PDB file of C-alpha atoms in Angstrom:
ATOM      1  CA  PHE A   1      45.586  24.307 166.768  1.00 64.00           C
ATOM      2  CA  GLN A   2      47.179  22.018 169.514  1.00 64.00           C
ATOM      3  CA  VAL A   3      44.766  19.608 168.959  1.00 66.00           C
ATOM      4  CA  ILE A   4      44.882  19.515 165.326  1.00 66.00           C
ATOM      5  CA  THR A   5      48.695  19.085 165.342  1.00 65.00           C
ATOM      6  CA  LEU A   6      47.990  15.846 167.905  1.00 69.00           C
ATOM      7  CA  GLU A   7      50.494  17.913 170.689  1.00 73.00           C
ATOM      8  CA  GLY A   8      49.457  17.696 174.098  1.00 74.00           C
ATOM      9  CA  TRP A   9      45.742  17.374 173.464  1.00 74.00           C
ATOM     10  CA  VAL A  10      44.954  14.683 175.544  1.00 76.00           C
ATOM     11  CA  GLU A  11      45.445  17.186 178.519  1.00 79.00           C
ATOM     12  CA  ILE A  12      43.179  19.827 177.018  1.00 77.00           C
ATOM     13  CA  MET A  13      40.509  17.024 176.662  1.00 76.00           C
ATOM     14  CA  TYR A  14      40.381  15.953 180.071  1.00 78.00           C
ATOM     15  CA  TYR A  15      39.932  19.966 181.557  1.00 80.00           C
ATOM     16  CA  VAL A  16      37.140  20.314 179.599  1.00 79.00           C
ATOM     17  CA  MET A  17      35.942  17.254 180.246  1.00 78.00           C
ATOM     18  CA  ASP A  18      36.791  18.851 184.092  1.00 80.00           C
ATOM     19  CA  ALA A  19      35.114  21.548 183.809  1.00 84.00           C
ATOM     20  CA  HIS A  20      31.533  20.697 181.326  1.00 82.00           C
ATOM     21  CA  SER A  21      30.692  17.206 180.700  1.00 78.00           C
ATOM     22  CA  PHE A  22      32.169  14.430 179.960  1.00 77.00           C
ATOM     23  CA  TYR A  23      30.700  13.528 176.388  1.00 79.00           C
ATOM     24  CA  ASN A  24      32.980  17.010 175.334  1.00 80.00           C
ATOM     25  CA  PHE A  25      35.333  14.401 174.235  1.00 78.00           C
ATOM     26  CA  ILE A  26      32.873  13.541 171.108  1.00 83.00           C
ATOM     27  CA  TYR A  27      33.930  16.847 170.142  1.00 82.00           C
ATOM     28  CA  PHE A  28      37.661  16.096 170.306  1.00 79.00           C
ATOM     29  CA  ILE A  29      37.532  13.182 168.783  1.00 83.00           C
ATOM     30  CA  LEU A  30      35.596  14.766 165.512  1.00 85.00           C
ATOM     31  CA  LEU A  31      38.009  17.577 165.547  1.00 82.00           C
ATOM     32  CA  ILE A  32      41.142  15.054 165.673  1.00 81.00           C
ATOM     33  CA  ILE A  33      39.708  13.047 162.678  1.00 83.00           C
ATOM     34  CA  VAL A  34      38.335  16.142 160.711  1.00 83.00           C
ATOM     35  CA  GLY A  35      41.556  17.799 161.158  1.00 80.00           C
ATOM     36  CA  SER A  36      43.607  15.667 161.356  1.00 79.00           C
ATOM     37  CA  PHE A  37      43.176  14.819 157.961  1.00 83.00           C
ATOM     38  CA  PHE A  38      42.851  18.341 156.635  1.00 85.00           C
ATOM     39  CA  MET A  39      45.827  19.092 157.561  1.00 81.00           C
ATOM     40  CA  ILE A  40      47.562  15.221 156.308  1.00 81.00           C
ATOM     41  CA  ASN A  41      45.810  16.367 152.698  1.00 88.00           C
ATOM     42  CA  LEU A  42      46.413  20.134 152.917  1.00 89.00           C
ATOM     43  CA  CYS A  43      50.470  18.961 153.042  1.00 88.00           C
ATOM     44  CA  LEU A  44      50.062  15.805 150.778  1.00 90.00           C
ATOM     45  CA  VAL A  45      48.162  18.490 147.625  1.00 95.00           C
ATOM     46  CA  VAL A  46      51.588  20.932 148.318  1.00 95.00           C
ATOM     47  CA  ILE A  47      53.998  18.430 147.824  1.00 96.00           C
ATOM     48  CA  ALA A  48      52.596  16.966 144.838  1.00 96.00           C
ATOM     49  CA  THR A  49      51.771  19.918 143.250  1.00 97.00           C
ATOM     50  CA  GLN A  50      55.569  21.126 143.813  1.00 97.00           C
ATOM     51  CA  PHE A  51      57.031  17.544 142.702  1.00 97.00           C
ATOM     52  CA  SER A  52      54.791  18.574 139.720  1.00 96.00           C
ATOM     53  CA  GLU A  53      55.725  21.473 138.557  1.00 96.00           C
ATOM     54  CA  THR A  54      59.293  20.717 139.244  1.00 96.00           C
ATOM     55  CA  LYS A  55      58.991  17.191 137.260  1.00 96.00           C
ATOM     56  CA  GLN A  56      57.494  19.983 134.570  1.00 96.00           C
ATOM     57  CA  ARG A  57      60.185  22.466 134.625  1.00 96.00           C
ATOM     58  CA  GLU A  58      62.756  19.971 134.592  1.00 96.00           C
ATOM     59  CA  HIS A  59      61.380  18.489 131.389  1.00 95.00           C
ATOM     60  CA  GLN A  60      61.310  21.673 129.698  1.00 95.00           C
ATOM     61  CA  LEU A  61      64.543  22.294 130.637  1.00 94.00           C
ATOM     62  CA  MET A  62      65.287  18.846 129.306  1.00 94.00           C
ATOM     63  CA  GLN A  63      63.210  19.557 125.400  1.00 93.00           C
ATOM     64  CA  GLU A  64      65.401  23.042 125.189  1.00 91.00           C
ATOM     65  CA  GLN A  65      69.007  22.000 125.566  1.00 90.00           C
ATOM     66  CA  ARG A  66      68.285  19.222 123.620  1.00 89.00           C
ATOM     67  CA  ALA A  67      66.814  21.315 120.950  1.00 86.00           C
ATOM     68  CA  GLN A  68      69.892  23.787 121.008  1.00 85.00           C
ATOM     69  CA  CYS A  69      72.271  20.559 121.093  1.00 83.00           C
ATOM     70  CA  SER A  70      70.617  19.755 117.786  1.00 78.00           C
ATOM     71  CA  SER A  71      70.853  23.119 116.372  1.00 73.00           C
ATOM     72  CA  SER A  72      74.735  23.474 117.210  1.00 67.00           C
ATOM     73  CA  SER A  73      75.470  20.342 115.863  1.00 63.00           C
ATOM     74  CA  THR A  74      73.664  20.966 112.669  1.00 62.00           C
ATOM     75  CA  LEU A  75      75.764  24.303 112.591  1.00 60.00           C
ATOM     76  CA  ALA A  76      78.690  22.662 113.036  1.00 59.00           C
ATOM     77  CA  SER A  77      78.410  19.610 110.446  1.00 59.00           C
ATOM     78  CA  GLU A  78      77.809  21.447 107.640  1.00 57.00           C
ATOM     79  CA  PRO A  79      80.954  22.515 105.024  1.00 58.00           C
ATOM     80  CA  GLY A  80      81.294  25.939 104.635  1.00 53.00           C
TER      81      GLY A  80
END
């Protein structure tokens, strides 16, 4: 998780490279590319979905208010 969020991943990579092999940096580079893009896309999808749902709710509320105003103005304008 710490590597995917890009917080202190360099130190972890150096520890692993010292303990095992120099070529372990390939694993970290792939993990950062795939993991970070996945996390960014996940956040963007959540934001876009919430924006779309909020926009749809506001549009529906506006339509209901227009219908209510139109019906109340019709009732008020009829001679009684």
